[in-house]
């Protein structure tokens, strides 16, 4: 087993980042001009990083699979972004945000990283406001805040239900400005196929030009992956349908460790699955739980219209089970509680797989206008998908795959276990432990991109100022290009009977069934076998039409799904090995009498960082032990 | 229901392209329009035929990737929705549906229903930003902004860059798109510093990129899935005039 060095700076928690900034090596402006950086992905994380690096003077090359980087899935993020401004005077502080995230993550995140995130949170809001993000304001003209799950202060900044859109566009526009200035270059409609490692260092990538189908080589002194989450391994999810794990898997195969891949967030408030054709699930922002009350009928098989069910026959089960936090319990808790009620037969809707989220009382107490002001566009979105008007009757919601806390292992500098390869945003594992709190991902993405990576990458590149531009004729490029072509040709030549999507659906079904909100040894073992069998079937019987040298969307899908099999295998392996329940990872064998998760700090207080050992050999487990010096490790309770 | 589709097929940007007819049975009214196209592709692949290429990503009306011309209207007959939000329930059994890509000089077709909208990125590059480097921002609450102004800026800022406005305009003007960005920033004190240069540069870029002139037909507002208001164009005109006289 390798000992993982997380490179956490010395000193007291609150001084670490400042000490680190004071001690990192710098690259002079003249030398920055000679250094190339590749950024793959340009959502909130990638765009903020690329823009900031270009402003510093590096040559930045940006790669995205969409036609424009404005379309990264960060654009869909809804409810808000956290910061410790304490504008509400409700005793918020860096420490409190840090504490909430550590506790919310069920003591499986790294203290130093999380504290640093709290420290850069205020600068992040300042930056967005200066860039023109129209955050919600009070009548006084000052910024407004609201609460999110798992916290008791009001620290979330928001722009109706489109905070992510506004923040992502701000970062996108900053990047467009750098493109105009000639400091950054955009390569859109490119899909990452492989990472190039030369003499142990990340030096480039292989991409497929999705329009011409050509395979391209690109080199740089350092490579940044900001490729987002892979919740689409469950097929249906709140992510964009083309979200994928391919970049992470490419890095993993080249030696980057995958950390806690099984830590996958299932979000409690999504529009339920309506039919078999569905390609995507729509999130209803967690902010709705500020005013919406979650309930199911007290009777099984209740057939009355929800508005006709009297108060005393409703079970507000979150308020009942968790009086201290009520409807604002963290996501994992709310999701499991919804599943518990539905599995017990109290669910509503045709399938019995949904619960009510009701605004009746909020509208009665605050007035329709106030509620419309806060959630108007979310209510409209709900009506568009379901035809139901939530001003008049409760929404129906159910949990769905949403976010991956797990991801590429990174040290304090956000560098993966491959020197020169960085991972930022949702693609890394660093800050959310076993469960992410709402409004903290946008913060992490922007914090990583604007303020952290630009400092830490300089420290690494300071060694590289004499390295000339990397040639793409190196044998490593040659070999990787050849292998990528072979893989694509192999997919095209199978010419079987089943479509790529049909395989993806089946894989998603296995993952949801056995490796979703509740897991157990037997189910996971079975899932492992099913996934491997399905993978075999895929490589024998998938049908991918068309050619390589053309725009070929089925080939794109096939490449992603091929990676999903390996990723699923890794997720299940991780879930199997973690014999405890923590955060979103709930193992049925490890629970208290009243169904709460039972953590095992003695044996599992570590980050599981999996190492690739070859196509058909099992991954190797490396551990980064976690120690908590600044919080008392307690049982996580929201009662 | 059973439907007949007439879909634009074009191998690549050089190809002349043509309509091809497809029949699709057992379409559920619960499907979205794109899920219907997914199922058509599923069928085509099984039959060994070339599936239809179309763009989409978020499938919830926010990324702006998906727009199609459906029965002569951008994003189909429903008001205020993107193509991915369009439901099949608005179509009738036996209906004939014509599906085309955006048609505009500034958005050339790449394949079938996919167009190249990088001209929109170039418009933003011309001036659709506030020039503040990372780290240079003042404390967020240092500048109070009237709630009503912030809200108007938000209403302009929610443009998704889908290109519906351009596609529906008989002049292929990008005026609604540009004006939304210009107004968003002109409404905010942070954006006012560069207001003059911004509006001039973006209008100039619009001409250079092959977009047409705005003759105030209002078609863009009527079809914009985000219902971006024409008042933004009036606002842009005021800003443009101000920039000229100053
Ligand atoms: C519906 C929804 C609502 C949310 N609401 C909130 C919220 O209110 N607050 C909050 O904090 N968080 C929220 N989140 C979470 C948050 O939005 C995401 O975690 C975050 O935006 C991820 O950003 P990112 O920059 O890491 O990745 P993304 O924005 O997903 O960007 C990924 C980028 O990588 C590129 N890419 C990916 N794979 C490849 C490849 N193989 N080759 C080339 N390019 C590739 C893509 O083109 C894209 O540019 C929400 C998430 C969802 C889905
Ligand atoms: S103004 Fe409306 S139609 Fe035009 S790009 Fe923006 S959202 Fe689309
Ligand atoms: S797919 Fe994103 S708006 Fe339609």
Short mmCIF file of C-alpha atoms and ligand atoms in Angstrom, two decimals, chain B residues 56-66 82 84 160, ligand 3:
data_model
loop_
_atom_site.label_atom_id
_atom_site.label_comp_id
_atom_site.label_asym_id
_atom_site.label_seq_id
_atom_site.Cartn_x
_atom_site.Cartn_y
_atom_site.Cartn_z
CA UNK B 56 -29.23 18.25 -26.25
CA UNK B 57 -27.63 18.06 -22.84
CA UNK B 58 -29.42 19.30 -19.72
CA UNK B 59 -32.89 18.32 -20.94
CA UNK B 60 -34.46 20.74 -18.53
CA UNK B 61 -34.49 23.99 -20.46
CA UNK B 62 -31.39 25.65 -19.11
CA UNK B 63 -28.29 24.80 -21.18
CA UNK B 64 -29.68 26.10 -24.46
CA UNK B 65 -28.25 23.25 -26.51
CA UNK B 66 -31.36 21.71 -28.03
CA UNK B 82 -37.26 24.85 -25.09
CA UNK B 84 -36.32 19.52 -24.67
CA UNK B 160 -29.83 30.61 -22.30
S1 LIG C 3 -31.18 20.30 -23.62
FE1 LIG C 3 -30.62 21.98 -22.35
S2 LIG C 3 -32.08 23.47 -22.90
FE2 LIG C 3 -32.78 21.75 -23.94
#
